[in-house]
CSV table of C-alpha atoms and ligand atoms in Angstrom, one decimal:
chain,number,residue,atom,x,y,z
D,1,MET,CA,0.0,0.1,0.0
D,2,ASP,CA,1.0,3.3,-0.7
D,3,PRO,CA,0.7,5.7,2.3
D,4,VAL,CA,0.8,8.7,0.0
D,5,ARG,CA,-1.9,8.1,-2.4
D,6,PHE,CA,-3.9,5.7,-0.1
D,7,MET,CA,-5.8,6.2,3.2
D,8,HIS,CA,-4.8,3.7,5.8
D,9,PRO,CA,-7.4,0.7,6.2
D,10,ASP,CA,-7.3,1.3,10.0
D,11,THR,CA,-8.6,5.1,9.1
D,12,ILE,CA,-11.0,3.9,6.8
D,13,ARG,CA,-12.2,1.2,9.6
D,14,ALA,CA,-12.2,3.9,12.2
D,15,LEU,CA,-14.2,6.2,9.9
D,16,PHE,CA,-16.8,3.3,9.2
D,17,SER,CA,-16.9,2.2,12.9
D,18,THR,CA,-17.8,5.9,13.7
D,19,GLU,CA,-20.5,6.2,11.2
D,20,LEU,CA,-22.2,3.0,11.9
D,21,SER,CA,-22.4,3.8,15.4
D,22,ALA,CA,-24.1,7.1,14.5
D,23,MET,CA,-26.5,5.4,12.4
D,24,TYR,CA,-27.5,2.5,14.8
D,25,LYS,CA,-28.1,5.3,17.6
D,26,HIS,CA,-30.4,7.0,15.4
D,27,GLU,CA,-32.1,3.6,14.4
D,28,VAL,CA,-32.1,2.2,17.8
D,29,PRO,CA,-32.1,5.2,20.6
D,30,LEU,CA,-32.2,2.8,23.3
D,31,TYR,CA,-28.6,2.0,22.2
D,32,GLY,CA,-27.8,5.7,22.6
D,33,ASP,CA,-29.2,5.2,26.4
D,34,LEU,CA,-26.7,2.3,26.7
D,35,LEU,CA,-23.7,4.3,25.4
D,36,ASP,CA,-24.6,7.0,28.1
D,37,LEU,CA,-25.0,4.6,30.9
D,38,ILE,CA,-21.5,3.0,29.8
D,39,ALA,CA,-19.7,6.1,29.9
D,40,LYS,CA,-21.0,7.0,33.0
D,41,VAL,CA,-19.8,3.6,34.7
D,42,ASN,CA,-16.4,3.9,33.0
D,43,THR,CA,-15.9,7.3,34.6
D,44,GLN,CA,-17.1,5.9,38.1
D,45,THR,CA,-14.8,3.2,37.5
D,46,LEU,CA,-11.9,4.9,36.5
D,47,GLY,CA,-12.6,7.6,39.4
D,48,ALA,CA,-12.6,4.5,41.7
D,49,GLN,CA,-9.5,2.9,40.5
D,50,PRO,CA,-6.3,5.4,40.0
D,51,THR,CA,-3.8,2.8,39.0
D,52,LEU,CA,-6.3,1.4,36.0
D,53,ALA,CA,-7.0,5.2,34.8
D,54,ASP,CA,-2.9,5.6,34.9
D,55,GLN,CA,-2.5,2.2,32.9
D,56,LEU,CA,-5.0,3.4,30.4
D,57,ARG,CA,-4.1,6.9,30.4
D,58,ARG,CA,-0.2,5.6,29.4
D,59,SER,CA,-1.5,3.1,26.9
D,60,GLY,CA,-3.4,5.9,25.0
D,61,GLU,CA,-6.6,3.8,25.5
D,62,GLU,CA,-8.5,6.1,27.5
D,63,GLN,CA,-9.7,8.3,24.2
D,64,ARG,CA,-10.5,4.9,22.8
D,65,LEU,CA,-12.8,3.8,25.5
D,66,SER,CA,-15.7,4.9,24.2
D,67,VAL,CA,-15.5,3.5,20.4
D,68,GLU,CA,-17.2,0.1,19.8
D,69,ARG,CA,-15.3,-3.0,20.0
D,70,HIS,CA,-17.6,-5.2,17.8
D,71,GLY,CA,-20.9,-5.5,15.9
D,72,ALA,CA,-22.7,-8.5,14.2
D,73,ILE,CA,-24.4,-9.2,10.9
D,74,ARG,CA,-25.9,-12.5,9.5
D,75,VAL,CA,-26.0,-13.4,5.6
D,76,GLY,CA,-27.7,-15.8,3.8
D,77,THR,CA,-25.4,-16.7,0.9
D,78,ALA,CA,-22.1,-17.7,-0.1
D,79,GLU,CA,-22.0,-14.8,-2.1
D,80,GLU,CA,-22.8,-12.5,0.2
D,81,LEU,CA,-20.3,-13.8,2.5
D,82,GLN,CA,-17.6,-13.4,0.1
D,83,GLY,CA,-18.9,-10.0,-0.9
D,84,MET,CA,-18.4,-9.4,3.1
D,85,ARG,CA,-15.0,-10.8,3.0
D,86,ARG,CA,-14.0,-8.4,0.2
D,87,LEU,CA,-15.7,-5.5,1.7
D,88,PHE,CA,-14.0,-6.1,5.2
D,89,ALA,CA,-10.6,-6.3,3.3
D,90,VAL,CA,-10.7,-2.8,2.3
D,91,MET,CA,-11.0,-1.7,6.0
D,92,GLY,CA,-8.2,-4.1,7.1
D,93,MET,CA,-10.5,-6.7,8.6
D,94,TYR,CA,-9.9,-10.3,8.2
D,95,PRO,CA,-11.6,-13.7,8.8
D,96,VAL,CA,-10.2,-14.8,12.3
D,97,GLY,CA,-11.8,-18.0,14.0
D,98,TYR,CA,-14.5,-20.5,13.2
D,99,TYR,CA,-17.8,-20.5,15.3
D,100,ASP,CA,-20.5,-23.4,15.3
D,101,LEU,CA,-23.5,-22.0,16.4
D,102,SER,CA,-25.3,-25.5,16.2
D,103,ILE,CA,-24.6,-26.2,19.8
D,104,ALA,CA,-27.5,-23.7,20.5
D,105,ALA,CA,-29.7,-25.0,17.7
D,106,VAL,CA,-29.0,-22.0,15.9
D,107,PRO,CA,-28.4,-22.8,12.0
D,108,VAL,CA,-25.8,-20.7,11.2
D,109,HIS,CA,-21.8,-20.8,11.6
D,110,ALA,CA,-19.9,-17.6,11.8
D,111,THR,CA,-16.4,-16.0,11.8
D,112,ALA,CA,-15.3,-12.4,12.8
D,113,PHE,CA,-13.5,-9.9,10.6
D,114,ARG,CA,-11.1,-8.2,12.5
D,115,PRO,CA,-8.0,-6.3,12.4
D,116,ILE,CA,-4.8,-9.0,13.0
D,117,GLU,CA,-1.8,-6.7,13.4
D,118,ALA,CA,-1.4,-5.5,17.2
D,119,ALA,CA,-0.9,-1.8,15.6
D,120,SER,CA,-3.9,-2.1,13.9
D,121,LEU,CA,-5.9,-3.3,16.8
D,122,ARG,CA,-4.6,-0.4,18.9
D,123,ALA,CA,-5.5,2.0,16.2
D,124,ASN,CA,-9.2,0.7,16.3
D,125,PRO,CA,-10.1,-2.7,17.4
D,126,PHE,CA,-14.0,-2.8,15.8
D,127,ARG,CA,-14.7,-6.3,14.5
D,128,VAL,CA,-17.7,-7.8,13.0
D,129,PHE,CA,-19.1,-11.1,14.1
D,130,THR,CA,-20.5,-12.4,10.7
D,131,SER,CA,-22.9,-15.5,10.4
D,132,LEU,CA,-23.7,-17.5,7.4
D,133,LEU,CA,-27.4,-19.0,7.3
D,134,ARG,CA,-27.0,-22.6,7.0
D,135,LEU,CA,-30.1,-22.9,4.6
D,136,GLU,CA,-29.4,-26.7,4.1
D,137,LEU,CA,-31.0,-27.1,8.0
D,138,ILE,CA,-34.4,-25.8,6.8
D,139,GLU,CA,-36.2,-29.1,6.9
D,140,ASP,CA,-39.2,-28.0,4.7
D,141,LEU,CA,-38.1,-28.3,1.0
D,142,LYS,CA,-40.5,-25.9,-0.3
D,143,LEU,CA,-39.8,-23.1,2.3
D,144,ARG,CA,-36.1,-23.9,1.5
D,145,GLU,CA,-36.7,-23.0,-2.1
D,146,GLN,CA,-38.5,-20.1,-1.4
D,147,ALA,CA,-35.7,-18.9,0.9
D,148,ASN,CA,-33.4,-19.6,-1.7
D,149,GLN,CA,-35.2,-17.7,-4.1
D,150,LEU,CA,-35.5,-14.8,-2.3
D,151,LEU,CA,-31.8,-14.7,-1.2
D,152,ARG,CA,-31.1,-14.9,-4.9
D,153,GLU,CA,-32.9,-12.0,-5.9
D,154,ARG,CA,-31.7,-9.6,-3.6
D,155,SER,CA,-28.4,-7.7,-3.7
D,156,ILE,CA,-27.0,-6.4,-0.6
D,157,PHE,CA,-24.2,-4.3,-1.7
D,158,THR,CA,-24.6,-0.8,-3.7
D,159,PRO,CA,-23.1,-0.5,-7.4
D,160,GLY,CA,-20.9,2.0,-5.8
D,161,VAL,CA,-19.3,0.3,-3.0
D,162,LEU,CA,-18.5,-2.9,-5.5
D,163,ALA,CA,-16.8,-0.7,-8.0
D,164,LEU,CA,-15.0,0.7,-5.0
D,165,ILE,CA,-13.8,-2.6,-3.7
D,166,GLU,CA,-12.6,-3.5,-7.1
D,167,ARG,CA,-10.6,-0.5,-7.1
D,168,HIS,CA,-9.0,-1.3,-3.7
D,169,GLU,CA,-8.4,-5.0,-5.0
D,170,CYS,CA,-6.6,-3.5,-8.6
D,171,GLU,CA,-4.9,-0.7,-7.1
D,172,GLY,CA,-3.8,-1.6,-3.5
D,173,GLY,CA,-5.7,1.1,-1.8
D,174,LEU,CA,-8.2,4.0,-2.0
D,175,ASN,CA,-7.6,7.5,-1.9
D,176,ASP,CA,-9.1,10.0,0.6
D,177,ALA,CA,-12.0,10.7,-1.7
D,178,ASP,CA,-12.6,7.0,-2.5
D,179,ALA,CA,-12.5,6.0,0.9
D,180,ARG,CA,-15.0,8.4,2.0
D,181,ARG,CA,-17.2,7.4,-0.5
D,182,PHE,CA,-16.7,3.7,0.5
D,183,VAL,CA,-17.7,4.3,3.9
D,184,GLN,CA,-21.0,5.9,2.8
D,185,GLU,CA,-21.6,3.5,0.2
D,186,ALA,CA,-20.9,0.5,2.6
D,187,LEU,CA,-23.3,1.7,5.3
D,188,GLU,CA,-26.2,1.2,2.9
D,189,THR,CA,-25.5,-2.8,3.4
D,190,PHE,CA,-25.7,-2.4,7.1
D,191,ARG,CA,-28.7,-0.3,7.2
D,192,TRP,CA,-32.1,-1.3,8.8
D,193,HIS,CA,-35.0,-1.6,6.3
D,194,LYS,CA,-38.3,-1.6,8.0
D,195,SER,CA,-40.6,-3.1,5.0
D,196,ALA,CA,-39.9,-6.8,4.5
D,197,THR,CA,-39.5,-8.2,1.2
D,198,VAL,CA,-41.9,-10.8,1.8
D,199,SER,CA,-45.7,-11.3,2.3
D,200,ALA,CA,-47.0,-11.5,5.8
D,201,GLU,CA,-47.9,-15.2,5.3
D,202,GLN,CA,-44.2,-15.9,4.1
D,203,TYR,CA,-42.7,-14.1,7.0
D,204,ARG,CA,-44.7,-16.3,9.3
D,205,ALA,CA,-43.9,-19.5,7.6
D,206,LEU,CA,-40.0,-18.2,7.6
D,207,HIS,CA,-40.5,-17.3,11.5
D,208,GLU,CA,-42.0,-20.6,12.3
D,209,GLN,CA,-39.2,-22.2,10.8
D,210,HIS,CA,-36.6,-20.3,12.9
D,211,ARG,CA,-36.9,-16.6,14.0
D,212,LEU,CA,-33.3,-16.1,12.8
D,213,ILE,CA,-34.3,-17.3,9.2
D,214,ALA,CA,-36.9,-14.8,8.8
D,215,ASP,CA,-34.5,-12.2,10.0
D,216,VAL,CA,-31.8,-13.2,7.2
D,217,VAL,CA,-34.4,-14.0,4.3
D,218,ALA,CA,-37.3,-11.5,4.7
D,219,PHE,CA,-35.3,-7.8,4.7
D,220,ARG,CA,-33.3,-6.2,1.8
D,221,GLY,CA,-29.9,-6.7,3.5
D,222,PRO,CA,-27.9,-7.8,6.5
D,223,HIS,CA,-28.8,-4.9,8.9
D,224,ILE,CA,-26.4,-4.6,11.8
D,225,ASN,CA,-28.3,-6.4,14.7
D,226,HIS,CA,-26.1,-4.7,17.4
D,227,LEU,CA,-23.0,-2.8,18.2
D,228,THR,CA,-20.8,-3.3,21.3
D,229,PRO,CA,-18.8,-1.0,23.5
D,230,ARG,CA,-16.5,-1.7,26.3
D,231,THR,CA,-16.9,-1.4,29.8
D,232,LEU,CA,-15.0,-1.5,32.6
D,233,ASP,CA,-17.1,-2.9,34.9
D,234,ILE,CA,-19.5,-5.2,33.5
D,235,ASP,CA,-21.3,-6.3,37.0
D,236,ARG,CA,-22.1,-2.8,37.6
D,237,ALA,CA,-23.2,-2.2,34.3
D,238,GLN,CA,-25.6,-5.1,34.3
D,239,SER,CA,-27.0,-4.1,37.6
D,240,GLU,CA,-27.5,-0.5,36.1
D,241,MET,CA,-29.3,-1.8,33.2
D,242,LEU,CA,-31.5,-3.6,35.4
D,243,ALA,CA,-32.3,-0.5,37.7
D,244,ARG,CA,-33.2,1.4,34.6
D,245,GLY,CA,-35.6,-1.0,33.3
D,246,MET,CA,-33.4,-1.7,30.2
D,247,ASN,CA,-34.2,-5.3,30.2
D,248,PRO,CA,-31.0,-7.0,30.3
D,249,LYS,CA,-30.3,-10.7,29.4
D,250,VAL,CA,-30.5,-12.6,32.5
D,251,VAL,CA,-26.8,-13.5,32.9
D,252,ILE,CA,-23.5,-12.3,32.0
D,253,GLU,CA,-22.1,-14.7,29.4
D,254,GLY,CA,-18.3,-16.1,30.1
D,255,PRO,CA,-16.2,-16.5,32.8
D,256,PRO,CA,-17.0,-15.1,36.3
D,257,ALA,CA,-15.6,-11.8,37.6
D,258,ARG,CA,-11.9,-12.3,38.6
D,259,ARG,CA,-9.1,-10.3,39.9
D,260,CYS,CA,-6.9,-11.1,36.3
D,261,PRO,CA,-10.1,-11.1,33.9
D,262,ILE,CA,-9.9,-13.9,31.2
D,263,LEU,CA,-11.3,-14.2,27.7
D,264,LEU,CA,-14.5,-12.2,27.5
D,265,ARG,CA,-17.5,-11.1,29.5
D,266,GLN,CA,-20.4,-10.0,27.8
D,267,THR,CA,-24.0,-8.9,28.2
D,268,SER,CA,-27.1,-6.8,26.5
D,269,PHE,CA,-30.3,-5.6,26.8
D,270,LYS,CA,-32.7,-7.7,24.7
D,271,ALA,CA,-33.9,-7.5,21.2
D,272,LEU,CA,-36.7,-4.9,20.9
D,273,GLN,CA,-40.0,-5.5,19.1
D,274,GLU,CA,-40.1,-3.5,15.8
D,275,ALA,CA,-42.7,-2.4,13.5
D,276,VAL,CA,-42.7,-3.8,9.8
D,277,THR,CA,-44.7,-3.7,6.9
D,278,PHE,CA,-45.1,-6.4,4.3
D,279,ALA,CA,-44.8,-6.4,0.7
D,280,ASP,CA,-48.6,-7.5,0.1
D,281,GLY,CA,-49.6,-4.7,2.3
D,282,ASP,CA,-51.3,-7.3,4.5
D,283,ASP,CA,-51.7,-7.1,8.0
D,284,ALA,CA,-50.5,-3.2,7.5
D,285,VAL,CA,-47.7,-3.6,10.3
D,286,GLY,CA,-46.1,-6.7,11.8
D,287,HIS,CA,-43.2,-6.9,14.2
D,288,HIS,CA,-40.0,-8.3,14.0
D,289,THR,CA,-37.5,-8.7,17.1
D,290,ALA,CA,-33.7,-8.8,16.1
D,291,ARG,CA,-31.9,-5.7,17.1
D,292,PHE,CA,-30.5,-5.2,20.6
D,293,GLY,CA,-26.8,-3.4,22.3
D,294,GLU,CA,-24.1,-5.4,24.0
D,295,ILE,CA,-21.5,-4.6,26.2
D,296,GLU,CA,-18.4,-6.3,26.5
D,297,GLN,CA,-15.4,-6.8,29.1
D,298,ARG,CA,-11.9,-8.4,27.8
D,299,GLY,CA,-9.2,-10.2,29.8
D,300,VAL,CA,-6.2,-12.2,28.8
D,301,ALA,CA,-6.1,-14.9,25.8
D,302,LEU,CA,-6.0,-18.2,26.8
D,303,THR,CA,-3.6,-21.2,25.5
D,304,PRO,CA,-5.1,-24.3,24.4
D,305,ALA,CA,-4.7,-25.8,27.7
D,306,GLY,CA,-6.0,-22.5,29.6
D,307,LYS,CA,-9.1,-22.9,27.4
D,308,ALA,CA,-9.5,-26.8,27.9
D,309,LEU,CA,-9.8,-25.6,31.7
D,310,TYR,CA,-12.0,-23.0,31.1
D,311,ASP,CA,-14.4,-25.0,28.8
D,312,HIS,CA,-14.4,-27.8,31.2
D,313,LEU,CA,-15.4,-25.5,34.5
D,314,LEU,CA,-18.0,-23.7,32.2
D,315,SER,CA,-19.7,-26.9,31.5
D,316,LYS,CA,-19.1,-28.0,35.0
D,317,ALA,CA,-20.7,-24.9,36.1
D,318,ARG,CA,-23.6,-25.6,33.7
D,319,ARG,CA,-24.1,-29.2,34.7
D,320,THR,CA,-24.3,-28.3,38.7
D,321,LEU,CA,-27.0,-25.7,37.7
D,322,GLY,CA,-29.0,-28.6,36.0
D,323,ALA,CA,-30.5,-26.2,33.6
D,324,ALA,CA,-30.3,-23.5,31.2
D,325,PRO,CA,-29.2,-20.1,32.8
D,326,SER,CA,-32.8,-18.3,33.4
D,327,ALA,CA,-34.2,-15.5,35.2
D,328,GLU,CA,-35.2,-18.1,38.1
D,329,ASN,CA,-31.7,-19.5,38.4
D,330,ALA,CA,-29.6,-16.5,37.7
D,331,GLU,CA,-28.3,-16.0,41.2
D,332,ASP,CA,-27.5,-19.8,41.8
D,333,TYR,CA,-25.7,-19.7,38.5
D,334,ALA,CA,-23.4,-16.6,39.4
D,335,GLN,CA,-22.5,-18.4,42.6
D,336,ILE,CA,-22.0,-21.7,41.5
D,337,LEU,CA,-19.7,-20.1,38.4
D,338,THR,CA,-17.7,-18.3,41.1
D,339,THR,CA,-17.0,-21.3,43.1
D,340,VAL,CA,-16.3,-23.7,40.1
D,341,PHE,CA,-14.0,-21.3,38.8
D,342,THR,CA,-11.7,-21.0,42.0
D,343,GLU,CA,-10.0,-24.0,40.4
D,344,PHE,CA,-8.6,-21.6,37.5
D,345,PRO,CA,-5.5,-19.7,39.0
D,346,ASP,CA,-6.2,-16.0,39.2
D,347,ASP,CA,-2.7,-14.2,39.3
D,348,TYR,CA,-0.8,-13.7,36.2
D,349,SER,CA,2.5,-15.3,37.4
D,350,SER,CA,0.7,-18.6,38.1
D,351,LEU,CA,-1.2,-18.4,34.6
D,352,ARG,CA,2.0,-17.7,32.9
D,353,LYS,CA,3.9,-20.4,34.7
D,354,GLN,CA,1.3,-22.8,34.2
D,355,LYS,CA,1.1,-21.8,30.5
D,356,LEU,CA,-2.8,-21.0,30.9
D,357,ALA,CA,-2.6,-17.6,29.4
D,358,TYR,CA,-0.3,-15.4,26.6
D,359,PHE,CA,1.5,-12.8,27.5
D,360,THR,CA,3.7,-10.0,25.9
D,361,TYR,CA,7.4,-9.7,26.9
D,362,VAL,CA,9.0,-6.5,27.5
D,363,VAL,CA,12.3,-5.2,28.3
D,364,LYS,CA,12.2,-3.5,31.9
D,365,ASN,CA,15.7,-2.8,33.1
D,366,ALA,CA,18.7,-4.0,30.7
D,367,ALA,CA,21.2,-3.2,33.6
D,368,LEU,CA,19.9,-6.4,35.8
D,369,ALA,CA,20.0,-8.7,33.0
D,370,ASP,CA,22.8,-11.8,33.8
D,371,GLY,CA,21.9,-14.8,32.0
D,372,ALA,CA,20.3,-16.3,28.8
D,373,ASP,CA,17.1,-17.6,29.6
D,374,LEU,CA,14.0,-16.1,29.9
D,375,GLU,CA,12.6,-17.1,33.4
D,376,THR,CA,16.2,-16.1,34.9
D,377,LEU,CA,15.7,-12.6,33.2
D,378,ILE,CA,12.1,-12.2,34.8
D,379,GLU,CA,13.5,-13.2,38.2
D,380,GLN,CA,16.1,-10.7,37.7
D,381,GLY,CA,13.6,-8.0,37.1
D,382,ALA,CA,15.0,-7.4,33.6
D,383,VAL,CA,12.1,-8.5,31.6
D,384,GLY,CA,8.5,-8.2,32.5
D,385,PHE,CA,5.2,-9.4,31.2
D,386,GLU,CA,1.9,-8.1,30.4
D,387,PRO,CA,-1.2,-9.9,29.5
D,388,LEU,CA,-2.3,-10.5,25.8
D,389,VAL,CA,-5.7,-9.3,25.6
D,390,TYR,CA,-8.5,-11.6,24.2
D,391,GLU,CA,-9.5,-10.2,20.6
D,392,ASP,CA,-12.0,-13.1,19.7
D,393,PHE,CA,-15.3,-14.3,20.7
D,394,LEU,CA,-16.8,-17.5,22.7
D,395,PRO,CA,-19.0,-20.0,20.7
D,396,VAL,CA,-21.2,-20.8,24.0
D,397,SER,CA,-21.6,-17.0,25.1
D,398,ALA,CA,-22.3,-16.2,21.2
D,399,ALA,CA,-24.8,-19.0,21.4
D,400,GLY,CA,-26.5,-17.7,24.8
D,401,ILE,CA,-26.6,-14.0,23.1
D,402,PHE,CA,-28.6,-15.4,20.1
D,403,GLN,CA,-30.7,-17.2,22.2
D,404,SER,CA,-31.6,-14.6,24.4
D,405,ASN,CA,-32.4,-12.3,21.6
D,406,LEU,CA,-34.1,-14.7,19.4
D,407,GLY,CA,-36.8,-14.7,22.1
D,408,GLY,CA,-36.5,-18.5,22.7
D,409,SER,CA,-35.8,-20.4,25.7
D,410,ALA,CA,-32.5,-21.8,25.5
D,411,LYS,CA,-32.6,-25.2,23.4
D,412,SER,CA,-30.0,-28.0,24.2
D,413,GLY,CA,-28.7,-30.6,21.8
D,414,ALA,CA,-26.7,-29.9,19.0
D,415,LEU,CA,-29.0,-29.4,15.4
D,416,ILE,CA,-25.8,-31.1,13.5
D,417,GLN,CA,-22.1,-30.8,13.4
D,418,GLY,CA,-20.3,-27.6,12.4
D,419,ASN,CA,-18.6,-28.0,9.0
D,420,ARG,CA,-15.6,-25.5,9.1
D,421,LYS,CA,-14.3,-26.8,5.5
D,422,GLN,CA,-18.0,-26.0,4.3
D,423,PHE,CA,-17.7,-22.5,5.9
D,424,GLU,CA,-14.4,-21.8,4.3
D,425,ALA,CA,-15.6,-23.1,0.9
D,426,ALA,CA,-18.4,-20.3,1.2
D,427,LEU,CA,-16.3,-17.5,2.3
D,428,GLY,CA,-13.8,-18.4,-0.6
D,429,ALA,CA,-11.0,-18.3,2.0
D,430,SER,CA,-9.8,-19.9,5.2
D,431,VAL,CA,-10.2,-18.3,8.4
D,432,THR,CA,-7.2,-17.7,10.3
D,433,ASP,CA,-6.7,-19.8,13.6
D,434,GLU,CA,-6.9,-17.3,16.7
D,435,MET,CA,-4.6,-19.5,18.9
D,436,THR,CA,-2.0,-19.2,16.1
D,437,LEU,CA,-2.1,-15.4,16.3
D,438,TYR,CA,-1.8,-15.1,20.0
D,439,ALA,CA,1.1,-17.9,20.1
D,440,GLN,CA,3.2,-15.9,17.5
D,441,ALA,CA,2.6,-12.5,19.0
D,442,GLN,CA,4.1,-14.0,22.2
D,443,SER,CA,7.0,-15.6,20.8
D,444,GLN,CA,7.6,-12.4,18.8
D,445,SER,CA,7.7,-10.4,22.1
D,446,ILE,CA,10.5,-12.8,23.3
D,447,GLU,CA,12.6,-12.6,20.5
D,448,SER,CA,12.5,-8.9,20.4
D,449,CYS,CA,13.4,-8.7,24.2
D,450,LEU,CA,16.3,-11.0,23.9
D,451,ARG,CA,17.4,-9.2,20.7
D,452,ALA,CA,17.0,-5.8,22.8
D,453,LEU,CA,19.4,-7.3,25.4
D,454,GLU,CA,21.7,-8.6,22.8
D,455,ILE,CA,21.0,-12.3,23.7
D,456,PRO,CA,21.1,-14.9,21.1
D,457,THR,CA,17.6,-16.2,20.3
D,458,ASP,CA,18.5,-19.8,19.8
D,459,SER,CA,20.0,-19.9,23.7
D,460,ALA,CA,16.8,-19.0,25.4
J,1,OOG,C1,-24.2,-12.7,17.0
J,1,OOG,C2,-24.1,-13.2,18.1
J,1,OOG,C3,-22.6,-13.4,18.6
J,1,OOG,C4,-21.1,-12.3,20.2
J,1,OOG,O1,-20.9,-10.9,20.9
J,1,OOG,O2,-20.7,-13.1,20.9
J,1,OOG,C5,-22.1,-12.1,19.3
J,1,OOG,C6,-25.5,-12.4,16.5
J,1,OOG,O3,-26.6,-12.3,17.2
J,1,OOG,O4,-25.7,-12.3,14.9
J,1,OOG,O5,-22.1,-11.1,18.6
J,2,NI,NI1,-21.8,-9.3,20.2
């Protein structure tokens, strides 16, 4: 990329997420209320925790606190998914991770389009969780054919955005004016359309098959279904949402509150019922429930061993609860989760020594270095370590988010197995394995410490 001719993809992504946020706030005013609430909770948390405030100020994170961390869309066909892949590439976002949602009896599989380089994540962390409908899971063959037909007839990209994507691909970037036009044109794909493209009867049939199928098939495009800012205190944000009658989902997804946060904790206000009209003018107005607002709090990325321990403890907690988390058992669930997770070491030193989490290493004091191996250098205080933030998603949590926003009670039992190969064929590319990225970031940081201390890397 030629930085003189072209706008940096990180800048295009930042512009896009700002515009998308403004559009969504306008479309879903309750989301604006959520942003206000989060800003307040974050300010209070920073006031109460001066060390955290300092740390965020030093890392430059403070100004970015209020920018959205992620959003989500759902597409219907391989062509649409490929189009999204090309569109996101303009903004430096690439498919990372494969998520099988069949565990929640939700007929989709997904990836996250996100920046990969640490510098890009720092510049703007925005990612989009992108699900592909699995039409083959619609049992009713006639309905499946109808859905197929509807998806084939729609075109979710404007001619303008397609032309600019092509220009980006041919020339290696977009100049300032084109990048700005790209952002405006791309927004159209994510916009809400309150007029369904189907008759009231067709809508009902699709909805009966699965609420999600109606959401994907019955509209002109893959409207953004939620955006997610970062909160510094998700437990507090959750109780504030409750206190303000914002109808939050019953439990916070993910691990319990800990001294050293791991992975990702999420909650949301539940999807709103919105008025829609139908193509045949029948029933004048109907209702559709799909769009919500979410918040997230991230912790350290876990190694495969750490992730296995997390999965084990999470299912142990769910087994102990004996039912899907609900309004009735939410307090029990929180209690059980906390108890079960006492088995997971809760200090960075143990997490690191037991190779449960990923870290980045930095030279703290070169003068103290006397030796060649990393552990010695750490003991001497020459090298320090910081937790590497988890940048991805969690399938069980995503399933919980889907379920509470699809209005249904939690279903158990897999629909069918996930199929990564099939997803990658539809995407027209393979998805990057997230663990590989964390492992690389960690080993690169070790190498650069050793280089800075003039220690040959093969001796460590
Ligand atoms: C996506 C749900 C998953 C998350 O944060 O785990 C998700 C959707 O509802 O389309 O966004
Ligand atoms: Ni989300």
